[in-house]
Coordinates of C-alpha atoms and ligand atoms in Angstrom, one line a residue:
M113 CA 72.9 -30.2 -58.3
V114 CA 72.2 -26.7 -57.3
Q115 CA 68.9 -26.2 -55.7
W116 CA 67.2 -22.8 -55.8
P117 CA 66.4 -21.9 -52.3
A118 CA 62.8 -22.9 -51.6
K119 CA 62.4 -20.0 -49.1
W120 CA 62.0 -17.5 -51.9
R121 CA 59.2 -19.4 -53.5
R122 CA 56.4 -17.7 -51.3
R123 CA 52.8 -18.1 -51.1
S124 CA 50.9 -15.1 -50.1
V125 CA 48.4 -14.9 -47.2
A126 CA 48.0 -11.1 -47.0
I127 CA 45.6 -10.0 -44.5
T128 CA 42.3 -9.2 -46.1
P129 CA 39.8 -6.3 -44.8
A130 CA 37.4 -9.0 -43.6
E131 CA 40.4 -10.1 -41.2
A132 CA 41.2 -6.6 -39.9
A133 CA 41.3 -6.5 -36.1
P134 CA 38.0 -5.5 -34.3
A135 CA 38.0 -2.6 -32.3
A136 CA 38.3 -4.8 -29.0
T137 CA 41.8 -6.0 -30.2
A138 CA 43.3 -2.6 -30.8
D139 CA 45.2 -2.8 -27.4
Y140 CA 47.3 -5.5 -28.7
Q141 CA 50.2 -5.7 -31.0
R142 CA 49.6 -6.3 -34.7
R143 CA 51.8 -6.4 -37.8
S144 CA 50.1 -4.9 -40.8
E145 CA 52.8 -5.8 -43.5
E146 CA 52.0 -8.6 -45.9
L147 CA 52.6 -11.9 -44.2
S148 CA 53.7 -14.7 -46.4
V149 CA 55.0 -18.2 -45.9
P150 CA 58.0 -19.7 -47.6
D151 CA 58.2 -23.3 -48.7
S152 CA 61.0 -24.2 -46.2
Q153 CA 62.6 -22.7 -43.3
S154 CA 65.6 -23.0 -41.0
A155 CA 65.5 -25.0 -37.7
L156 CA 67.9 -25.8 -34.9
L157 CA 68.1 -29.5 -34.7
L158 CA 69.8 -31.7 -31.9
H159 CA 71.4 -34.7 -33.6
A160 CA 72.7 -36.5 -30.5
I161 CA 72.7 -36.3 -26.7
R162 CA 75.5 -34.0 -25.4
T163 CA 76.1 -32.3 -28.8
P164 CA 75.5 -28.6 -29.9
Y165 CA 72.4 -27.8 -31.9
E166 CA 73.1 -27.7 -35.5
I167 CA 71.1 -25.3 -38.1
K168 CA 69.4 -26.8 -41.0
S169 CA 68.1 -24.9 -43.9
G170 CA 65.5 -26.3 -46.1
H171 CA 63.5 -27.8 -43.0
T172 CA 60.1 -28.5 -43.4
I173 CA 57.4 -25.8 -42.4
P174 CA 55.4 -27.5 -39.5
S175 CA 51.6 -28.1 -40.7
I176 CA 48.5 -27.3 -39.1
Q177 CA 46.6 -30.3 -38.1
H178 CA 43.4 -29.2 -36.2
D179 CA 41.1 -26.1 -36.6
H180 CA 42.4 -24.7 -33.3
E181 CA 45.9 -24.6 -34.5
L182 CA 47.7 -21.5 -35.9
L183 CA 51.0 -21.1 -37.8
I184 CA 53.3 -18.4 -36.3
R185 CA 56.4 -16.6 -37.6
V186 CA 59.0 -16.6 -34.7
N187 CA 60.2 -13.2 -33.8
S188 CA 62.1 -13.8 -30.5
V189 CA 62.8 -17.1 -28.3
G190 CA 63.3 -17.0 -24.5
L191 CA 66.3 -19.2 -23.5
N192 CA 65.2 -21.7 -20.7
P193 CA 67.7 -23.8 -18.4
I194 CA 65.7 -27.0 -19.9
D195 CA 67.1 -26.1 -23.2
W196 CA 70.9 -27.2 -22.1
K197 CA 69.9 -29.5 -19.5
A198 CA 67.9 -31.8 -21.6
P199 CA 70.5 -32.5 -24.1
D200 CA 73.3 -32.4 -21.3
F201 CA 71.6 -34.8 -19.0
N202 CA 69.6 -36.8 -21.5
F203 CA 65.9 -36.3 -20.4
G204 CA 62.7 -34.6 -22.1
I205 CA 64.2 -35.7 -25.5
P206 CA 61.5 -37.9 -27.1
E207 CA 63.0 -38.3 -30.4
L208 CA 66.4 -37.4 -32.4
P209 CA 66.9 -35.1 -34.3
Y210 CA 65.1 -33.0 -31.9
I211 CA 63.9 -29.4 -31.9
S212 CA 64.1 -27.6 -28.4
G213 CA 62.9 -24.3 -27.5
R214 CA 60.0 -23.6 -25.0
E215 CA 58.7 -20.1 -25.3
L216 CA 58.6 -17.4 -28.0
V217 CA 56.9 -14.4 -29.1
G218 CA 55.8 -14.5 -33.1
T219 CA 53.3 -13.2 -35.7
I220 CA 50.3 -15.3 -36.7
V221 CA 50.5 -16.0 -40.3
K222 CA 47.7 -18.6 -40.5
A223 CA 45.0 -17.9 -38.0
P224 CA 43.1 -20.9 -36.3
T225 CA 39.9 -21.7 -38.4
A226 CA 37.8 -22.6 -35.6
P227 CA 35.0 -20.1 -34.9
N228 CA 35.1 -17.4 -32.3
S229 CA 38.7 -17.3 -32.0
R230 CA 40.4 -14.3 -30.1
L231 CA 43.2 -14.6 -32.8
R232 CA 43.7 -13.0 -36.3
N233 CA 46.3 -13.1 -38.8
G234 CA 48.8 -10.4 -38.0
D235 CA 48.3 -10.7 -34.3
V236 CA 51.8 -10.8 -32.4
V237 CA 51.4 -13.5 -29.6
V238 CA 53.3 -14.9 -26.9
V239 CA 53.5 -18.9 -26.9
P240 CA 54.5 -20.8 -24.0
S241 CA 55.2 -24.1 -25.8
T242 CA 55.0 -26.7 -23.1
D243 CA 54.0 -29.6 -25.3
Y244 CA 57.7 -30.8 -25.7
R245 CA 56.8 -34.0 -27.4
D246 CA 55.4 -32.1 -30.5
L247 CA 58.2 -30.8 -32.5
R248 CA 55.9 -28.8 -34.6
K249 CA 55.6 -26.6 -31.5
A250 CA 59.2 -26.1 -30.8
A251 CA 60.5 -22.5 -30.7
F252 CA 64.0 -23.0 -32.1
Q253 CA 62.7 -22.9 -35.7
E254 CA 61.5 -20.0 -37.9
Y255 CA 58.0 -21.1 -38.1
T256 CA 55.9 -22.9 -35.4
I257 CA 52.7 -24.3 -34.6
A258 CA 50.6 -23.3 -31.7
S259 CA 47.2 -24.0 -30.1
S260 CA 45.0 -20.9 -29.9
F261 CA 44.4 -21.6 -26.3
N262 CA 48.1 -21.5 -25.7
S263 CA 48.5 -18.1 -27.3
I264 CA 48.5 -14.8 -25.4
R265 CA 48.2 -11.5 -27.5
L266 CA 51.0 -9.0 -26.6
P267 CA 49.8 -5.5 -25.6
H268 CA 51.5 -2.6 -26.8
S269 CA 53.4 -1.9 -23.5
I270 CA 55.5 -5.1 -23.9
S271 CA 58.2 -5.6 -26.1
P272 CA 58.6 -9.0 -28.0
E273 CA 61.7 -9.5 -26.3
Q274 CA 60.0 -9.3 -22.9
G275 CA 56.9 -11.3 -23.9
S276 CA 59.3 -14.1 -25.1
I277 CA 60.6 -14.7 -21.5
L278 CA 57.2 -14.6 -19.9
G279 CA 55.3 -17.8 -20.9
V280 CA 57.1 -20.5 -18.9
A281 CA 57.2 -18.7 -15.9
F282 CA 53.5 -17.7 -16.0
V283 CA 52.2 -21.2 -16.8
S284 CA 54.6 -22.8 -14.1
A285 CA 53.4 -20.1 -11.7
I286 CA 49.8 -20.2 -12.0
L287 CA 49.5 -23.9 -12.2
A288 CA 51.6 -24.1 -8.9
L289 CA 49.4 -21.7 -7.3
G290 CA 46.0 -22.6 -8.8
I291 CA 46.4 -26.2 -8.7
N292 CA 49.0 -27.3 -6.3
M293 CA 48.0 -24.7 -3.6
G294 CA 44.3 -24.1 -4.7
V295 CA 44.6 -20.4 -5.1
D296 CA 41.2 -19.1 -6.6
F297 CA 41.8 -16.1 -8.9
S298 CA 38.2 -15.4 -9.9
A299 CA 38.2 -12.2 -7.8
I300 CA 41.2 -10.9 -9.8
E301 CA 40.2 -9.5 -13.5
D302 CA 37.9 -12.5 -13.6
G303 CA 40.7 -15.0 -13.2
P304 CA 40.6 -18.7 -13.3
D305 CA 39.5 -21.0 -10.2
L306 CA 41.7 -23.8 -11.6
L307 CA 40.5 -26.3 -8.9
T308 CA 37.1 -25.9 -10.0
I309 CA 37.7 -26.0 -13.5
V310 CA 39.7 -29.3 -13.3
R311 CA 37.3 -31.0 -10.8
S312 CA 34.3 -30.1 -13.1
I313 CA 35.5 -31.8 -16.2
D314 CA 35.2 -35.7 -16.9
P315 CA 38.3 -37.1 -15.0
S316 CA 39.0 -39.4 -18.0
R317 CA 39.9 -36.4 -19.8
L318 CA 42.6 -35.5 -17.2
P319 CA 46.2 -37.1 -18.3
D320 CA 46.6 -40.4 -16.1
D321 CA 49.9 -39.0 -14.6
I322 CA 48.4 -35.9 -13.3
R323 CA 45.0 -37.0 -12.6
K324 CA 45.4 -37.5 -8.9
E325 CA 47.2 -34.2 -8.3
C326 CA 44.3 -32.5 -10.1
L327 CA 41.5 -34.2 -8.2
E328 CA 42.8 -34.9 -4.7
G329 CA 46.2 -32.9 -4.3
I330 CA 44.6 -30.4 -2.0
A331 CA 41.4 -30.5 0.0
P332 CA 39.0 -27.6 -0.3
E333 CA 39.6 -26.5 3.2
E334 CA 43.3 -26.4 2.8
R335 CA 43.4 -23.8 -0.2
A336 CA 45.7 -20.9 0.0
K337 CA 44.0 -17.6 0.5
K338 CA 44.6 -14.1 1.5
G339 CA 46.9 -13.7 4.6
D340 CA 48.5 -17.1 4.3
F341 CA 52.5 -17.3 4.2
L342 CA 54.0 -18.7 1.1
V343 CA 57.8 -19.3 1.2
V344 CA 59.6 -19.1 -2.1
W345 CA 63.1 -20.8 -1.8
G346 CA 65.1 -19.6 -4.9
G347 CA 63.3 -16.4 -5.0
S348 CA 65.6 -14.7 -7.7
S349 CA 64.3 -17.2 -10.5
T350 CA 62.3 -16.2 -13.5
C351 CA 59.5 -18.6 -12.4
A352 CA 59.7 -17.2 -8.8
H353 CA 59.4 -13.5 -10.3
T354 CA 56.0 -14.3 -11.9
L355 CA 54.8 -16.5 -9.0
K356 CA 55.3 -13.9 -6.5
Q357 CA 53.4 -11.2 -8.7
L358 CA 50.3 -13.4 -9.0
A359 CA 50.5 -14.4 -5.3
R360 CA 50.3 -11.0 -4.3
L361 CA 47.5 -10.2 -6.5
V362 CA 45.5 -12.4 -3.9
G363 CA 47.0 -11.3 -0.8
L364 CA 49.2 -14.2 0.1
R365 CA 52.2 -12.9 2.3
I366 CA 55.7 -13.9 0.8
V367 CA 58.9 -14.9 2.3
S368 CA 61.5 -15.0 -0.5
V369 CA 64.7 -16.9 0.3
V370 CA 67.7 -15.5 -2.0
D371 CA 71.3 -15.0 -2.1
T372 CA 70.7 -11.4 -0.7
A373 CA 74.3 -10.2 -1.7
K374 CA 73.5 -10.9 -5.1
H375 CA 69.8 -10.4 -5.3
G376 CA 68.6 -8.4 -2.2
L377 CA 68.7 -4.9 -3.3
R378 CA 67.1 -5.7 -6.7
L379 CA 64.2 -7.7 -5.2
S380 CA 63.7 -5.6 -2.4
S381 CA 63.1 -2.4 -4.5
T382 CA 61.4 -3.5 -7.2
E383 CA 57.9 -3.0 -6.4
P384 CA 55.9 -5.9 -8.3
V385 CA 58.3 -8.6 -6.7
R386 CA 59.1 -7.2 -3.4
P387 CA 58.4 -9.6 -0.8
D388 CA 57.0 -9.0 2.7
L389 CA 60.2 -10.7 4.1
L390 CA 63.5 -11.3 2.5
V391 CA 65.6 -14.0 3.9
D392 CA 69.5 -14.8 3.1
A393 CA 70.0 -18.3 1.8
H394 CA 73.6 -18.4 2.8
D395 CA 73.1 -20.1 6.2
P396 CA 70.0 -22.6 5.5
E397 CA 69.8 -23.4 9.3
R398 CA 69.6 -19.6 10.0
A399 CA 67.0 -19.1 7.0
I400 CA 64.8 -21.8 8.4
A401 CA 64.8 -20.3 11.9
V402 CA 64.1 -16.8 10.7
I403 CA 61.2 -18.0 8.5
R404 CA 59.7 -20.1 11.5
S405 CA 60.0 -17.3 14.0
A406 CA 58.6 -14.6 11.6
T407 CA 55.7 -16.6 10.6
K408 CA 55.0 -18.1 14.0
N409 CA 55.5 -21.7 12.4
A410 CA 52.4 -20.9 10.4
A411 CA 53.8 -21.2 6.8
R412 CA 51.8 -23.7 5.0
F413 CA 53.0 -23.0 1.4
G414 CA 56.4 -23.4 -0.1
F415 CA 57.7 -23.2 -3.6
D416 CA 61.3 -24.3 -4.5
T417 CA 62.9 -23.4 -7.8
Q418 CA 66.5 -24.7 -7.1
G419 CA 66.7 -28.4 -6.4
K420 CA 67.0 -31.2 -3.8
D421 CA 68.9 -29.5 -1.2
S422 CA 66.9 -26.2 -1.0
A423 CA 63.5 -28.2 -1.3
A424 CA 64.8 -30.2 1.8
H425 CA 65.5 -26.9 3.8
L426 CA 62.1 -25.5 2.7
L427 CA 60.3 -28.6 4.0
R428 CA 61.7 -27.9 7.3
A429 CA 60.6 -24.2 7.0
L430 CA 56.9 -25.2 6.8
A431 CA 54.4 -25.6 9.4
S432 CA 54.1 -29.2 10.6
K433 CA 53.3 -31.0 14.0
T434 CA 56.0 -33.5 13.2
A435 CA 59.5 -32.7 14.8
L436 CA 61.8 -32.9 11.7
P437 CA 65.6 -33.8 11.7
D438 CA 67.9 -31.0 12.3
D439 CA 70.1 -32.0 9.3
A440 CA 68.4 -31.6 5.8
S441 CA 71.0 -34.3 4.3
T442 CA 68.7 -37.0 6.2
F443 CA 66.1 -36.4 3.4
D444 CA 66.6 -38.5 0.3
V445 CA 65.5 -36.8 -2.8
A446 CA 63.6 -37.8 -5.7
K447 CA 64.7 -35.9 -8.7
T448 CA 62.0 -34.8 -11.2
V449 CA 63.6 -35.4 -14.6
R450 CA 60.6 -35.1 -16.7
L451 CA 57.7 -32.8 -17.0
P452 CA 54.8 -35.0 -15.8
T453 CA 53.8 -35.0 -12.2
P454 CA 54.7 -38.1 -9.9
P455 CA 51.9 -39.2 -7.7
S456 CA 51.2 -36.7 -4.8
T457 CA 51.1 -37.6 -1.2
P458 CA 47.5 -39.0 -0.3
H459 CA 45.7 -36.8 2.0
E460 CA 43.2 -37.6 4.6
T461 CA 40.8 -34.9 5.8
S462 CA 42.0 -33.8 9.3
A463 CA 41.2 -31.0 11.4
T464 CA 44.5 -29.2 10.9
P465 CA 45.0 -28.4 7.1
R466 CA 48.2 -29.6 5.8
S467 CA 51.4 -27.8 4.5
H468 CA 52.0 -27.9 0.8
L469 CA 55.4 -28.0 -1.0
V470 CA 55.9 -27.5 -4.6
G471 CA 59.3 -28.4 -6.2
L472 CA 60.0 -27.0 -9.6
T473 CA 62.9 -29.4 -9.9
G474 CA 62.4 -32.1 -7.3
V475 CA 61.0 -32.9 -4.1
P476 CA 62.1 -34.7 -0.9
K477 CA 61.4 -38.4 -0.9
T478 CA 61.8 -39.8 2.5
N479 CA 61.1 -38.5 6.1
I480 CA 58.1 -36.4 5.1
P481 CA 55.7 -35.5 7.8
E482 CA 52.2 -36.8 7.4
D483 CA 50.9 -33.3 7.6
V484 CA 53.0 -32.0 4.6
A485 CA 51.9 -32.7 1.0
L486 CA 54.5 -32.6 -2.0
H487 CA 53.6 -31.6 -5.3
N488 CA 55.0 -31.3 -8.9
V489 CA 53.5 -28.6 -11.3
P490 CA 51.1 -30.4 -13.5
I491 CA 52.5 -28.4 -16.5
K492 CA 50.7 -30.4 -19.3
L493 CA 47.4 -29.2 -18.2
F494 CA 48.0 -26.1 -20.3
H495 CA 48.2 -27.8 -23.6
E496 CA 46.3 -31.0 -23.0
I497 CA 43.0 -29.4 -21.6
P498 CA 41.8 -26.7 -23.8
E499 CA 39.6 -25.3 -20.9
V500 CA 42.7 -24.8 -18.8
G501 CA 44.7 -23.3 -21.6
E502 CA 42.2 -20.8 -22.6
A503 CA 41.4 -19.7 -19.0
L504 CA 45.2 -18.9 -18.6
S505 CA 45.8 -17.1 -22.0
A506 CA 42.8 -15.0 -21.8
W507 CA 43.5 -14.0 -18.0
C508 CA 47.3 -13.4 -18.9
E509 CA 46.3 -11.1 -21.7
R510 CA 44.1 -9.2 -19.3
L511 CA 46.8 -8.9 -16.5
L512 CA 49.5 -7.6 -19.1
L513 CA 47.1 -5.2 -20.5
K514 CA 46.2 -3.8 -17.0
G515 CA 49.9 -3.7 -15.7
L516 CA 49.1 -6.4 -13.1
L517 CA 51.9 -8.8 -14.5
V518 CA 55.2 -7.4 -15.3
P519 CA 57.6 -9.7 -17.4
P520 CA 60.9 -10.9 -16.1
D521 CA 64.0 -8.8 -17.0
V522 CA 65.7 -9.5 -20.4
V523 CA 69.4 -9.6 -19.4
G524 CA 70.8 -10.2 -22.7
T525 CA 70.2 -11.1 -26.4
V526 CA 71.7 -13.2 -28.8
E527 CA 71.3 -12.9 -32.9
G528 CA 69.1 -15.5 -34.6
L529 CA 69.0 -19.3 -34.5
E530 CA 72.8 -19.1 -35.0
G531 CA 73.4 -17.4 -31.4
I532 CA 71.6 -20.0 -29.4
N533 CA 74.4 -22.4 -28.8
E534 CA 76.4 -19.4 -27.6
G535 CA 73.5 -18.4 -25.4
L536 CA 73.0 -21.7 -24.0
D537 CA 76.8 -22.0 -23.1
R538 CA 76.3 -18.8 -21.2
L539 CA 73.4 -20.5 -19.2
R540 CA 75.7 -23.4 -18.7
R541 CA 78.5 -21.3 -17.2
R542 CA 76.0 -19.6 -14.7
E543 CA 76.6 -16.3 -16.4
V544 CA 73.0 -15.5 -16.6
S545 CA 71.2 -14.2 -13.4
G546 CA 68.3 -12.2 -12.8
G547 CA 66.4 -12.8 -15.8
R548 CA 66.6 -14.7 -19.2
L549 CA 68.6 -14.3 -22.6
V550 CA 66.5 -13.9 -25.7
A551 CA 67.4 -15.1 -29.2
V552 CA 66.1 -12.4 -31.6
L553 CA 65.0 -14.1 -34.9
R554 CA 63.8 -10.8 -36.9
Ligands
NAP709 N1 58.9 -28.7 -13.7 C1 58.4 -27.8 -14.3 O1 57.3 -27.7 -14.9 C2 59.3 -26.5 -14.4 C3 58.9 -25.3 -15.2 C4 59.9 -24.4 -15.1 C5 61.1 -24.3 -14.7 N2 61.6 -25.7 -14.2 C6 62.9 -25.7 -13.6 O2 63.0 -24.8 -12.4 C7 64.1 -24.3 -12.2 C8 63.9 -22.7 -12.1 O3 63.5 -22.2 -13.6 P1 63.7 -20.9 -13.8 O4 63.3 -20.6 -15.3 O5 63.0 -19.9 -12.8 O6 65.4 -20.6 -13.6 P2 66.0 -19.3 -14.1 O7 65.5 -18.1 -13.8 O8 66.7 -19.5 -15.5 O9 67.4 -19.5 -13.2 C9 67.3 -19.4 -11.7 C10 68.7 -19.3 -11.1 O10 69.5 -20.6 -11.2 C11 70.7 -20.1 -11.0 N3 71.6 -20.6 -12.3 C12 71.9 -19.9 -13.4 N4 72.4 -20.7 -14.3 C13 72.7 -21.8 -13.5 C14 73.6 -22.8 -13.6 N5 74.2 -23.1 -15.0 N6 73.6 -23.9 -12.8 C15 73.1 -23.7 -11.5 N7 72.3 -22.6 -11.2 C16 72.1 -21.7 -12.2 C17 70.7 -18.5 -11.2 O11 70.8 -17.9 -9.9 P3 71.9 -16.9 -9.3 O12 71.3 -15.7 -10.0 O13 71.7 -16.8 -7.8 O14 73.1 -17.3 -9.7 C18 69.3 -18.2 -11.6 O15 69.0 -17.0 -11.4 C19 64.9 -24.6 -13.4 O16 65.7 -25.9 -13.1 C20 63.9 -25.1 -14.5 O17 64.5 -26.1 -15.3 C21 60.7 -26.8 -14.0

């Protein structure tokens, strides 16, 4: 039987005058055309591990379940390493068929009904979709659900393609700095003091697997502040791009370790991400020696974006009273294969503040000096704790509006959901460097 394509049967949700944006929202992008929602959509489904995603038309439009949720028509999607690593290595896939896609820009077609929302129908928003277990919120579909506190209005100065690659990097960077390293952003555009926020709410509301990190990960006297050194190993990555900008806002001094032949000129000549010291990663022993010498063994904060080997090198570049083995291979490494944060190293208050190493893809497991604490980013705080999500999203809007945060570079685009498999193959072949690919849906 031939079925009439359901997507032509539309329900109108035209914007009414009552919903028109107040003057205060004029700085942000809005779509003034009629916004309508079809009865079904196309989505990109993963049916089995280690297979390509497949387009499915006639797929259900995800439904709103809470008054803080909104329905978004997806305009563009940023392609992330997790989008190919999860199916290839079989992690972070809670069910099959699965819908991936961790960040997007889209237009709100059903605004939240909760009172006092920042958001209106027609607003163009950036959504970092960190809640990977909720398929309604995935980006690889034409319509998606977001929470209001996870939605960031897009200023006119930033294109939807640029906006669609900002979210994951922003959330990772701000939580690494604000929670793992304890940076207080309250002096910067009324930014968040995340440690104070998470330590003032009922601890039972914090997810079990990140509670210890939030409450005990760093002591008050150890918090990173102006003038402290932050060593970023893998400083060319998209997450590093955002982290360095936020760290500079509070006056941290940044040492960035990269392949200088490949990234040196770009990074040292791009003002928002220019580090205080650029170090070549080619010879890790030399890089460690340069960092320890230049910082006078005083670098207490490290952020690794690459993996087990570089995290072990970074550990040896940080300040510690313990003499570390010369050979990084003596560090066995615990790989982070899930987003949740493993238990952090317990701390005892001591006269000398500890060093803190944050690993995006894993941290060393053995031979860890007592005065170095290891951390993974408690990413789920963004979608599980509304106070944190709202503080981050509202602050991000202000930073973008004032030009204090510049999105990473869009280094290529693919057409529609259909182009995503090809784009992810380019990521697999390591052809994407210095920014992200974007899938443009409409
Ligand atoms: N735990 C968390 O919550 C969390 C959050 C965000 C990201 N992550 C993970 O952190 C890492 C960095 O994320 P990102 O988004 O910043 O990375 P990214 O910008 O997408 O890539 C970083 C660099 O990785 C290299 N690269 C590209 N394709 C590769 C491949 N196929 N194999 C090996 N290396 C490749 C490139 O280096 P060159 O330019 O030098 O070639 C690229 O610049 C990723 O593994 C990501 O999955 C974890």
